[in-house]
Amino acid sequence: MNSRILVSGVSGPIGAALVPSLKTGGWSVVRLVRGPATGRSADNAQIAWDPAAPIAPQAVSGFDAVIHLAGEGIFGRWTAAKKRRIRDSRVVGTSNLAQALAQAEEKPKVFVCGSAIGYYGDRGEEVLSEESAPGTGFLAQTCQEWEEATMPAVQADIRTAHLRTGIVLSPKGGALGAMIVPFKLGLGGRTGDGRQWMSWIDVQDMVGAIHHILKNDLIQGPVNMVAPKPVTNAEFAKTLAGVLSRPAVFPTPALAVKLVFGEMGQELLLSSQKVEPGKLISSGYPFRYRELSTSLQHLLKS
Ligand SMILES: NC(=O)c1ccc[n+]([C@@H]2O[C@H](COP(=O)([O-])OP(=O)(O)OC[C@H]3O[C@@H](n4cnc5c(N)ncnc54)[C@H](OP(=O)(O)O)[C@@H]3O)[C@@H](O)[C@H]2O)c1
């Protein structure tokens, strides 16, 4: 019989690429989707949940693995209400899921839970490993609480990994989707002084590395999900423009970013994180896309 896996957040760019690959890999996939009440669909391919409410342990019992990617999108102006949704959808949702898994009669062997390199805050030129201390700011605080919310699963001896994910490059939206239009129009360029580090990962490596974590019993705790070669924002702009055969001569001043996007612009677009994928490398994950140019070429020209 196929191994059974429960996956939340399947409609985002990562989930959309992950689910078909899990099925190809022989997993029997059940989606955890938002709905009015916890319950299974007639064909058992879907379980509805409310991230804000406790989950009945029997609803999530009997899975070999659980991958939890759900969370309110972080783009847009961070009003007080938006920030609350960003935080609560992750922290409360993860806590409810982890408690149900911990109490389930048949617990999963592994719980893979989303997190982000936002954990590290704005760190300039510092090289960041999984052992680096957390940073400050809204995203750093949210990521710490998000990771801590898995504690019931950890205490129930479920192997738990936190995906400290960098900028996922995908043809289906996300950061690249937001950048592509001005660059295609020849209006792209660096953001701010362009010296901030961008730690990116191709969506195919994101998916490949999740499979690697599922298979590798020794991996647990935080895992930096980034390619081995981060680039500065200026280099990113130059490479993207080069792949599209366009110039990259229109910088967006930091002041404009702060005026238009406020706190979100400061934490997401202007902050610097030079992150190394220590655990993926030491456990032998074979990156497919190490160079930004190769990743962008296959994403934008396929
Ligand atoms: N993409 C990136 O560059 C990146 C970088 C760092 C971290 N991450 C993290 O990785 C995870 C997946 O990212 P993604 O970019 O593939 O997807 P995403 O667009 O951020 O959305 C993930 C999923 O979360 C669910 N969702 C949306 N609003 C929600 C809410 N208010 N409460 C609970 N669930 C909600 C939706 O699934 P349903 O509608 O099916 O419930 C959605 O498909 C996220 O947690 C994200 O923060 C992504």
mmCIF file of C-alpha atoms and ligand atoms in Angstrom:
data_model
loop_
_atom_site.group_PDB
_atom_site.id
_atom_site.type_symbol
_atom_site.label_atom_id
_atom_site.label_comp_id
_atom_site.label_asym_id
_atom_site.label_seq_id
_atom_site.Cartn_x
_atom_site.Cartn_y
_atom_site.Cartn_z
ATOM 1 C CA MET A 1 0.000 0.000 0.000
ATOM 2 C CA ASN A 2 1.153 3.572 -0.754
ATOM 3 C CA SER A 3 2.375 5.736 2.106
ATOM 4 C CA ARG A 4 -0.186 8.377 3.046
ATOM 5 C CA ILE A 5 0.693 12.046 3.315
ATOM 6 C CA LEU A 6 -1.371 15.038 4.462
ATOM 7 C CA VAL A 7 -0.474 18.397 2.872
ATOM 8 C CA SER A 8 -1.813 21.882 3.730
ATOM 9 C CA GLY A 9 -1.373 25.067 1.650
ATOM 10 C CA VAL A 10 -1.593 23.083 -1.587
ATOM 11 C CA SER A 11 -2.881 26.005 -3.664
ATOM 12 C CA GLY A 12 0.297 28.116 -3.254
ATOM 13 C CA PRO A 13 3.235 27.933 -5.699
ATOM 14 C CA ILE A 14 5.151 25.442 -3.513
ATOM 15 C CA GLY A 15 2.168 23.145 -2.875
ATOM 16 C CA ALA A 16 1.151 23.258 -6.543
ATOM 17 C CA ALA A 17 4.575 21.917 -7.551
ATOM 18 C CA LEU A 18 4.897 19.554 -4.589
ATOM 19 C CA VAL A 19 1.632 17.600 -4.806
ATOM 20 C CA PRO A 20 2.133 16.167 -8.341
ATOM 21 C CA SER A 21 5.709 15.198 -7.457
ATOM 22 C CA LEU A 22 4.538 13.381 -4.309
ATOM 23 C CA LYS A 23 1.983 11.452 -6.345
ATOM 24 C CA THR A 24 4.666 10.563 -8.917
ATOM 25 C CA GLY A 25 6.853 9.466 -6.014
ATOM 26 C CA GLY A 26 4.211 6.956 -4.925
ATOM 27 C CA TRP A 27 2.622 8.891 -2.060
ATOM 28 C CA SER A 28 -1.125 8.854 -1.576
ATOM 29 C CA VAL A 29 -1.849 12.573 -1.040
ATOM 30 C CA VAL A 30 -4.685 13.986 1.084
ATOM 31 C CA ARG A 31 -5.098 17.790 0.998
ATOM 32 C CA LEU A 32 -5.818 19.777 4.168
ATOM 33 C CA VAL A 33 -7.899 22.718 2.920
ATOM 34 C CA ARG A 34 -9.727 25.507 4.687
ATOM 35 C CA GLY A 35 -13.426 24.822 5.160
ATOM 36 C CA PRO A 36 -16.206 25.358 7.645
ATOM 37 C CA ALA A 37 -15.683 22.205 9.712
ATOM 38 C CA THR A 38 -13.116 19.469 10.131
ATOM 39 C CA GLY A 39 -14.135 16.475 8.050
ATOM 40 C CA ARG A 40 -13.099 14.223 5.187
ATOM 41 C CA SER A 41 -14.415 14.532 1.634
ATOM 42 C CA ALA A 42 -16.390 11.612 0.193
ATOM 43 C CA ASP A 43 -13.356 10.358 -1.792
ATOM 44 C CA ASN A 44 -11.017 10.852 1.193
ATOM 45 C CA ALA A 45 -8.704 13.040 -0.942
ATOM 46 C CA GLN A 46 -9.372 16.129 1.149
ATOM 47 C CA ILE A 47 -9.863 17.099 4.790
ATOM 48 C CA ALA A 48 -11.469 20.443 5.648
ATOM 49 C CA TRP A 49 -10.124 22.407 8.614
ATOM 50 C CA ASP A 50 -10.426 25.768 10.266
ATOM 51 C CA PRO A 51 -6.860 26.822 11.214
ATOM 52 C CA ALA A 52 -8.290 28.887 14.099
ATOM 53 C CA ALA A 53 -10.090 25.944 15.743
ATOM 54 C CA PRO A 54 -8.872 22.778 17.490
ATOM 55 C CA ILE A 55 -8.715 19.701 15.224
ATOM 56 C CA ALA A 56 -10.088 16.310 16.246
ATOM 57 C CA PRO A 57 -7.042 13.983 16.535
ATOM 58 C CA GLN A 58 -8.873 11.162 14.694
ATOM 59 C CA ALA A 59 -9.196 13.446 11.625
ATOM 60 C CA VAL A 60 -5.406 13.496 11.179
ATOM 61 C CA SER A 61 -4.609 9.989 12.424
ATOM 62 C CA GLY A 62 -3.074 7.369 10.117
ATOM 63 C CA PHE A 63 -0.753 9.502 7.972
ATOM 64 C CA ASP A 64 2.896 8.539 7.455
ATOM 65 C CA ALA A 65 3.902 12.179 6.927
ATOM 66 C CA VAL A 66 2.393 15.662 7.207
ATOM 67 C CA ILE A 67 3.568 18.757 5.303
ATOM 68 C CA HIS A 68 2.138 22.037 6.558
ATOM 69 C CA LEU A 69 2.532 25.017 4.191
ATOM 70 C CA ALA A 70 -0.636 27.017 4.924
ATOM 71 C CA GLY A 71 -0.530 30.674 5.952
ATOM 72 C CA GLU A 72 -1.960 34.041 4.985
ATOM 73 C CA GLY A 73 -0.014 35.597 2.065
ATOM 74 C CA ILE A 74 2.566 38.122 3.247
ATOM 75 C CA PHE A 75 2.511 40.559 0.296
ATOM 76 C CA GLY A 76 0.468 43.763 0.581
ATOM 77 C CA ARG A 77 0.320 46.571 3.119
ATOM 78 C CA TRP A 78 0.827 45.317 6.640
ATOM 79 C CA THR A 79 -2.122 46.866 8.449
ATOM 80 C CA ALA A 80 -2.677 45.734 12.044
ATOM 81 C CA ALA A 81 -5.395 43.327 10.807
ATOM 82 C CA LYS A 82 -3.177 41.904 8.033
ATOM 83 C CA LYS A 83 -0.314 41.344 10.483
ATOM 84 C CA ARG A 84 -2.673 39.544 12.841
ATOM 85 C CA ARG A 85 -3.816 37.257 10.008
ATOM 86 C CA ILE A 86 -0.209 36.583 8.917
ATOM 87 C CA ARG A 87 0.766 35.639 12.458
ATOM 88 C CA ASP A 88 -2.348 33.797 13.611
ATOM 89 C CA SER A 89 -2.819 31.762 10.426
ATOM 90 C CA ARG A 90 0.665 30.348 11.014
ATOM 91 C CA VAL A 91 1.056 30.239 14.792
ATOM 92 C CA VAL A 92 -2.482 29.268 15.812
ATOM 93 C CA GLY A 93 -2.959 26.982 12.775
ATOM 94 C CA THR A 94 0.339 25.173 13.403
ATOM 95 C CA SER A 95 -0.357 24.850 17.106
ATOM 96 C CA ASN A 96 -3.796 23.308 16.454
ATOM 97 C CA LEU A 97 -2.381 20.887 13.889
ATOM 98 C CA ALA A 98 0.628 19.917 16.045
ATOM 99 C CA GLN A 99 -1.639 19.231 19.046
ATOM 100 C CA ALA A 100 -3.940 17.020 16.981
ATOM 101 C CA LEU A 101 -0.985 15.085 15.526
ATOM 102 C CA ALA A 102 0.511 14.629 18.996
ATOM 103 C CA GLN A 103 -2.776 13.149 20.268
ATOM 104 C CA ALA A 104 -3.523 11.050 17.174
ATOM 105 C CA GLU A 105 -3.711 7.296 17.698
ATOM 106 C CA GLU A 106 -1.515 6.692 14.638
ATOM 107 C CA LYS A 107 0.993 9.563 14.565
ATOM 108 C CA PRO A 108 3.006 10.502 11.476
ATOM 109 C CA LYS A 109 6.701 9.646 11.409
ATOM 110 C CA VAL A 110 7.552 13.116 10.164
ATOM 111 C CA PHE A 111 6.019 16.593 10.368
ATOM 112 C CA VAL A 112 7.464 19.106 7.880
ATOM 113 C CA CYS A 113 6.326 22.613 8.729
ATOM 114 C CA GLY A 114 6.777 25.899 6.904
ATOM 115 C CA SER A 115 8.995 28.696 8.207
ATOM 116 C CA ALA A 116 11.052 31.348 6.436
ATOM 117 C CA ILE A 117 14.468 33.001 6.384
ATOM 118 C CA GLY A 118 12.587 36.005 7.755
ATOM 119 C CA TYR A 119 13.511 34.228 11.038
ATOM 120 C CA TYR A 120 16.955 35.859 10.767
ATOM 121 C CA GLY A 121 15.741 39.471 10.321
ATOM 122 C CA ASP A 122 17.928 42.056 8.527
ATOM 123 C CA ARG A 123 21.559 40.852 8.833
ATOM 124 C CA GLY A 124 23.662 42.723 6.241
ATOM 125 C CA GLU A 125 26.756 40.751 5.194
ATOM 126 C CA GLU A 126 26.578 38.111 7.967
ATOM 127 C CA VAL A 127 26.545 34.517 6.669
ATOM 128 C CA LEU A 128 23.573 32.794 8.298
ATOM 129 C CA SER A 129 23.422 29.105 9.187
ATOM 130 C CA GLU A 130 20.717 27.090 10.923
ATOM 131 C CA GLU A 131 22.560 27.816 14.199
ATOM 132 C CA SER A 132 22.418 31.606 13.783
ATOM 133 C CA ALA A 133 20.414 33.534 16.354
ATOM 134 C CA PRO A 134 16.988 34.871 15.373
ATOM 135 C CA GLY A 135 16.674 38.481 14.273
ATOM 136 C CA THR A 136 14.269 41.227 15.212
ATOM 137 C CA GLY A 137 11.144 42.577 13.510
ATOM 138 C CA PHE A 138 7.663 41.299 12.778
ATOM 139 C CA LEU A 139 8.671 38.438 10.449
ATOM 140 C CA ALA A 140 11.469 37.256 12.726
ATOM 141 C CA GLN A 141 9.102 37.192 15.700
ATOM 142 C CA THR A 142 6.378 35.443 13.676
ATOM 143 C CA CYS A 143 8.793 32.782 12.405
ATOM 144 C CA GLN A 144 10.053 32.061 15.928
ATOM 145 C CA GLU A 145 6.506 31.616 17.209
ATOM 146 C CA TRP A 146 5.603 29.546 14.112
ATOM 147 C CA GLU A 147 8.481 27.132 14.791
ATOM 148 C CA GLU A 148 7.722 26.989 18.529
ATOM 149 C CA ALA A 149 4.083 26.127 17.731
ATOM 150 C CA THR A 150 5.225 22.686 16.488
ATOM 151 C CA MET A 151 6.381 21.813 20.035
ATOM 152 C CA PRO A 152 3.491 19.395 20.830
ATOM 153 C CA ALA A 153 4.583 17.269 17.845
ATOM 154 C CA VAL A 154 8.244 17.390 18.895
ATOM 155 C CA GLN A 155 7.302 16.365 22.446
ATOM 156 C CA ALA A 156 5.268 13.461 21.034
ATOM 157 C CA ASP A 157 8.499 12.205 19.344
ATOM 158 C CA ILE A 158 7.365 13.065 15.838
ATOM 159 C CA ARG A 159 10.408 13.981 13.729
ATOM 160 C CA THR A 160 9.777 17.667 12.975
ATOM 161 C CA ALA A 161 11.534 19.867 10.412
ATOM 162 C CA HIS A 162 11.098 23.620 9.909
ATOM 163 C CA LEU A 163 11.470 24.799 6.320
ATOM 164 C CA ARG A 164 13.341 28.102 6.688
ATOM 165 C CA THR A 165 12.495 29.043 3.151
ATOM 166 C CA GLY A 166 14.170 31.742 1.062
ATOM 167 C CA ILE A 167 12.699 33.479 -2.004
ATOM 168 C CA VAL A 168 11.100 30.662 -3.982
ATOM 169 C CA LEU A 169 11.484 31.222 -7.719
ATOM 170 C CA SER A 170 8.467 29.801 -9.483
ATOM 171 C CA PRO A 171 6.677 30.561 -12.738
ATOM 172 C CA LYS A 172 3.418 30.518 -10.726
ATOM 173 C CA GLY A 173 3.445 33.856 -8.887
ATOM 174 C CA GLY A 174 5.383 34.604 -5.694
ATOM 175 C CA ALA A 175 8.278 37.086 -5.742
ATOM 176 C CA LEU A 176 9.290 36.425 -9.359
ATOM 177 C CA GLY A 177 5.694 36.927 -10.530
ATOM 178 C CA ALA A 178 5.666 40.359 -8.866
ATOM 179 C CA MET A 179 9.000 41.411 -10.402
ATOM 180 C CA ILE A 180 8.542 40.156 -13.907
ATOM 181 C CA VAL A 181 6.241 42.817 -15.402
ATOM 182 C CA PRO A 182 8.480 45.892 -14.875
ATOM 183 C CA PHE A 183 11.538 43.908 -15.980
ATOM 184 C CA LYS A 184 9.786 42.711 -19.146
ATOM 185 C CA LEU A 185 8.853 46.326 -19.898
ATOM 186 C CA GLY A 186 12.503 47.316 -19.511
ATOM 187 C CA LEU A 187 11.644 49.281 -16.347
ATOM 188 C CA GLY A 188 13.396 47.004 -13.870
ATOM 189 C CA GLY A 189 16.393 47.695 -11.685
ATOM 190 C CA ARG A 190 17.832 47.293 -8.212
ATOM 191 C CA THR A 191 15.799 48.057 -5.086
ATOM 192 C CA GLY A 192 17.318 50.592 -2.684
ATOM 193 C CA ASP A 193 21.140 50.523 -2.883
ATOM 194 C CA GLY A 194 20.952 46.938 -4.206
ATOM 195 C CA ARG A 195 23.493 45.664 -1.651
ATOM 196 C CA GLN A 196 20.980 43.598 0.336
ATOM 197 C CA TRP A 197 21.456 39.810 -0.050
ATOM 198 C CA MET A 198 18.688 37.725 -1.578
ATOM 199 C CA SER A 199 18.711 34.027 -0.688
ATOM 200 C CA TRP A 200 16.674 32.323 -3.387
ATOM 201 C CA ILE A 201 15.733 28.747 -4.290
ATOM 202 C CA ASP A 202 14.297 27.323 -7.497
ATOM 203 C CA VAL A 203 10.872 25.745 -6.921
ATOM 204 C CA GLN A 204 12.171 22.430 -8.307
ATOM 205 C CA ASP A 205 14.870 22.372 -5.620
ATOM 206 C CA MET A 206 12.309 23.420 -2.987
ATOM 207 C CA VAL A 207 10.264 20.355 -3.926
ATOM 208 C CA GLY A 208 13.345 18.125 -4.279
ATOM 209 C CA ALA A 209 14.631 19.201 -0.857
ATOM 210 C CA ILE A 210 11.245 18.451 0.778
ATOM 211 C CA HIS A 211 11.422 14.909 -0.680
ATOM 212 C CA HIS A 212 14.996 14.696 0.666
ATOM 213 C CA ILE A 213 13.792 15.665 4.165
ATOM 214 C CA LEU A 214 10.934 13.134 4.031
ATOM 215 C CA LYS A 215 13.386 10.337 3.163
ATOM 216 C CA ASN A 216 16.244 11.294 5.465
ATOM 217 C CA ASP A 217 15.422 10.237 9.032
ATOM 218 C CA LEU A 218 18.352 12.174 10.464
ATOM 219 C CA ILE A 219 17.107 15.610 9.378
ATOM 220 C CA GLN A 220 15.090 17.530 11.927
ATOM 221 C CA GLY A 221 14.789 21.038 13.354
ATOM 222 C CA PRO A 222 15.431 24.093 11.157
ATOM 223 C CA VAL A 223 16.510 23.490 7.560
ATOM 224 C CA ASN A 224 17.590 26.451 5.414
ATOM 225 C CA MET A 225 15.773 26.027 2.097
ATOM 226 C CA VAL A 226 17.979 28.192 -0.121
ATOM 227 C CA ALA A 227 20.345 27.649 -3.051
ATOM 228 C CA PRO A 228 24.073 27.575 -2.224
ATOM 229 C CA LYS A 229 24.770 30.861 -4.046
ATOM 230 C CA PRO A 230 22.775 33.845 -2.747
ATOM 231 C CA VAL A 231 23.126 37.088 -4.725
ATOM 232 C CA THR A 232 22.848 40.776 -3.920
ATOM 233 C CA ASN A 233 19.684 42.537 -5.045
ATOM 234 C CA ALA A 234 21.682 44.438 -7.709
ATOM 235 C CA GLU A 235 23.060 41.147 -9.052
ATOM 236 C CA PHE A 236 19.571 39.636 -9.032
ATOM 237 C CA ALA A 237 18.221 42.591 -11.047
ATOM 238 C CA LYS A 238 21.106 42.381 -13.523
ATOM 239 C CA THR A 239 20.700 38.624 -13.974
ATOM 240 C CA LEU A 240 16.918 38.796 -14.408
ATOM 241 C CA ALA A 241 17.223 41.624 -16.940
ATOM 242 C CA GLY A 242 19.964 39.711 -18.782
ATOM 243 C CA VAL A 243 17.841 36.549 -19.056
ATOM 244 C CA LEU A 244 14.993 38.683 -20.441
ATOM 245 C CA SER A 245 17.399 40.626 -22.737
ATOM 246 C CA ARG A 246 16.278 43.915 -21.200
ATOM 247 C CA PRO A 247 18.185 46.707 -19.412
ATOM 248 C CA ALA A 248 18.123 47.004 -15.592
ATOM 249 C CA VAL A 249 18.628 50.734 -15.274
ATOM 250 C CA PHE A 250 15.639 51.929 -13.249
ATOM 251 C CA PRO A 251 16.425 51.618 -9.533
ATOM 252 C CA THR A 252 13.591 51.930 -7.031
ATOM 253 C CA PRO A 253 14.801 54.234 -4.213
ATOM 254 C CA ALA A 254 14.501 52.868 -0.673
ATOM 255 C CA LEU A 255 12.374 55.861 0.285
ATOM 256 C CA ALA A 256 9.816 55.024 -2.428
ATOM 257 C CA VAL A 257 9.701 51.396 -1.249
ATOM 258 C CA LYS A 258 9.054 52.532 2.318
ATOM 259 C CA LEU A 259 6.411 55.040 1.218
ATOM 260 C CA VAL A 260 4.532 52.582 -0.994
ATOM 261 C CA PHE A 261 4.920 49.352 0.999
ATOM 262 C CA GLY A 262 5.666 50.591 4.528
ATOM 263 C CA GLU A 263 6.903 47.943 6.985
ATOM 264 C CA MET A 264 6.431 45.142 4.448
ATOM 265 C CA GLY A 265 8.784 46.917 2.039
ATOM 266 C CA GLN A 266 11.407 47.375 4.760
ATOM 267 C CA GLU A 267 11.308 43.754 5.959
ATOM 268 C CA LEU A 268 10.815 41.972 2.629
ATOM 269 C CA LEU A 269 12.350 44.137 -0.084
ATOM 270 C CA LEU A 270 15.133 46.059 1.654
ATOM 271 C CA SER A 271 16.380 43.662 4.317
ATOM 272 C CA SER A 272 19.443 41.482 3.750
ATOM 273 C CA GLN A 273 19.786 37.756 4.435
ATOM 274 C CA LYS A 274 22.838 35.846 3.226
ATOM 275 C CA VAL A 275 21.792 32.315 4.106
ATOM 276 C CA GLU A 276 23.676 29.054 3.514
ATOM 277 C CA PRO A 277 21.899 25.678 3.153
ATOM 278 C CA GLY A 278 24.126 23.925 5.713
ATOM 279 C CA LYS A 279 21.875 20.957 6.523
ATOM 280 C CA LEU A 280 20.886 20.255 2.923
ATOM 281 C CA ILE A 281 24.536 20.263 1.845
ATOM 282 C CA SER A 282 25.836 18.179 4.755
ATOM 283 C CA SER A 283 23.081 15.594 4.196
ATOM 284 C CA GLY A 284 23.966 15.344 0.491
ATOM 285 C CA TYR A 285 21.037 17.057 -1.225
ATOM 286 C CA PRO A 286 22.037 17.367 -4.917
ATOM 287 C CA PHE A 287 20.947 20.887 -5.915
ATOM 288 C CA ARG A 288 19.691 21.094 -9.475
ATOM 289 C CA TYR A 289 19.900 24.897 -9.709
ATOM 290 C CA ARG A 290 22.958 26.398 -8.019
ATOM 291 C CA GLU A 291 23.275 29.412 -10.330
ATOM 292 C CA LEU A 292 20.552 32.068 -10.443
ATOM 293 C CA SER A 293 20.944 32.527 -14.215
ATOM 294 C CA THR A 294 20.294 28.815 -14.899
ATOM 295 C CA SER A 295 17.224 28.809 -12.668
ATOM 296 C CA LEU A 296 15.779 31.956 -14.275
ATOM 297 C CA GLN A 297 16.497 30.645 -17.773
ATOM 298 C CA HIS A 298 14.508 27.476 -17.233
ATOM 299 C CA LEU A 299 11.699 29.279 -15.364
ATOM 300 C CA LEU A 300 11.235 32.098 -17.869
ATOM 301 C CA LYS A 301 11.977 30.373 -21.127
ATOM 302 C CA SER A 302 10.126 27.092 -20.578
HETATM 303 N N1 LIG B 1 6.936 31.335 -1.786
HETATM 304 C C1 LIG B 1 7.945 31.841 -1.086
HETATM 305 O O1 LIG B 1 8.832 32.521 -1.643
HETATM 306 C C2 LIG B 1 8.061 31.562 0.387
HETATM 307 C C3 LIG B 1 9.178 32.059 1.092
HETATM 308 C C4 LIG B 1 9.279 31.815 2.452
HETATM 309 C C5 LIG B 1 8.297 31.092 3.106
HETATM 310 N N2 LIG B 1 7.227 30.626 2.399
HETATM 311 C C6 LIG B 1 6.186 29.910 3.154
HETATM 312 O O2 LIG B 1 5.901 28.670 2.548
HETATM 313 C C7 LIG B 1 4.503 28.392 2.646
HETATM 314 C C8 LIG B 1 3.935 28.111 1.275
HETATM 315 O O3 LIG B 1 4.199 29.231 0.463
HETATM 316 P P1 LIG B 1 3.566 29.443 -0.990
HETATM 317 O O4 LIG B 1 4.218 30.674 -1.541
HETATM 318 O O5 LIG B 1 3.606 28.185 -1.765
HETATM 319 O O6 LIG B 1 2.038 29.675 -0.703
HETATM 320 P P2 LIG B 1 1.175 30.966 -0.298
HETATM 321 O O7 LIG B 1 0.758 31.636 -1.537
HETATM 322 O O8 LIG B 1 1.919 31.753 0.726
HETATM 323 O O9 LIG B 1 -0.089 30.280 0.383
HETATM 324 C C9 LIG B 1 -0.050 29.072 1.057
HETATM 325 C C10 LIG B 1 -1.436 28.542 1.303
HETATM 326 O O10 LIG B 1 -1.893 28.976 2.570
HETATM 327 C C11 LIG B 1 -3.296 28.875 2.618
HETATM 328 N N3 LIG B 1 -3.801 30.123 3.209
HETATM 329 C C12 LIG B 1 -3.961 31.345 2.646
HETATM 330 N N4 LIG B 1 -4.447 32.222 3.526
HETATM 331 C C13 LIG B 1 -4.614 31.538 4.684
HETATM 332 C C14 LIG B 1 -5.087 31.880 5.985
HETATM 333 N N5 LIG B 1 -5.504 33.120 6.263
HETATM 334 N N6 LIG B 1 -5.095 30.916 6.924
HETATM 335 C C15 LIG B 1 -4.657 29.662 6.663
HETATM 336 N N7 LIG B 1 -4.222 29.274 5.454
HETATM 337 C C16 LIG B 1 -4.189 30.205 4.484
HETATM 338 C C17 LIG B 1 -3.797 28.668 1.197
HETATM 339 O O11 LIG B 1 -4.153 27.287 1.058
HETATM 340 P P3 LIG B 1 -5.664 26.748 1.064
HETATM 341 O O12 LIG B 1 -6.493 27.792 0.381
HETATM 342 O O13 LIG B 1 -5.565 25.468 0.348
HETATM 343 O O14 LIG B 1 -6.037 26.583 2.503
HETATM 344 C C18 LIG B 1 -2.534 28.961 0.367
HETATM 345 O O15 LIG B 1 -2.448 28.202 -0.778
HETATM 346 C C19 LIG B 1 3.850 29.616 3.303
HETATM 347 O O16 LIG B 1 3.642 29.352 4.650
HETATM 348 C C20 LIG B 1 4.884 30.711 3.115
HETATM 349 O O17 LIG B 1 4.865 31.661 4.174
HETATM 350 C C21 LIG B 1 7.080 30.846 1.061
#
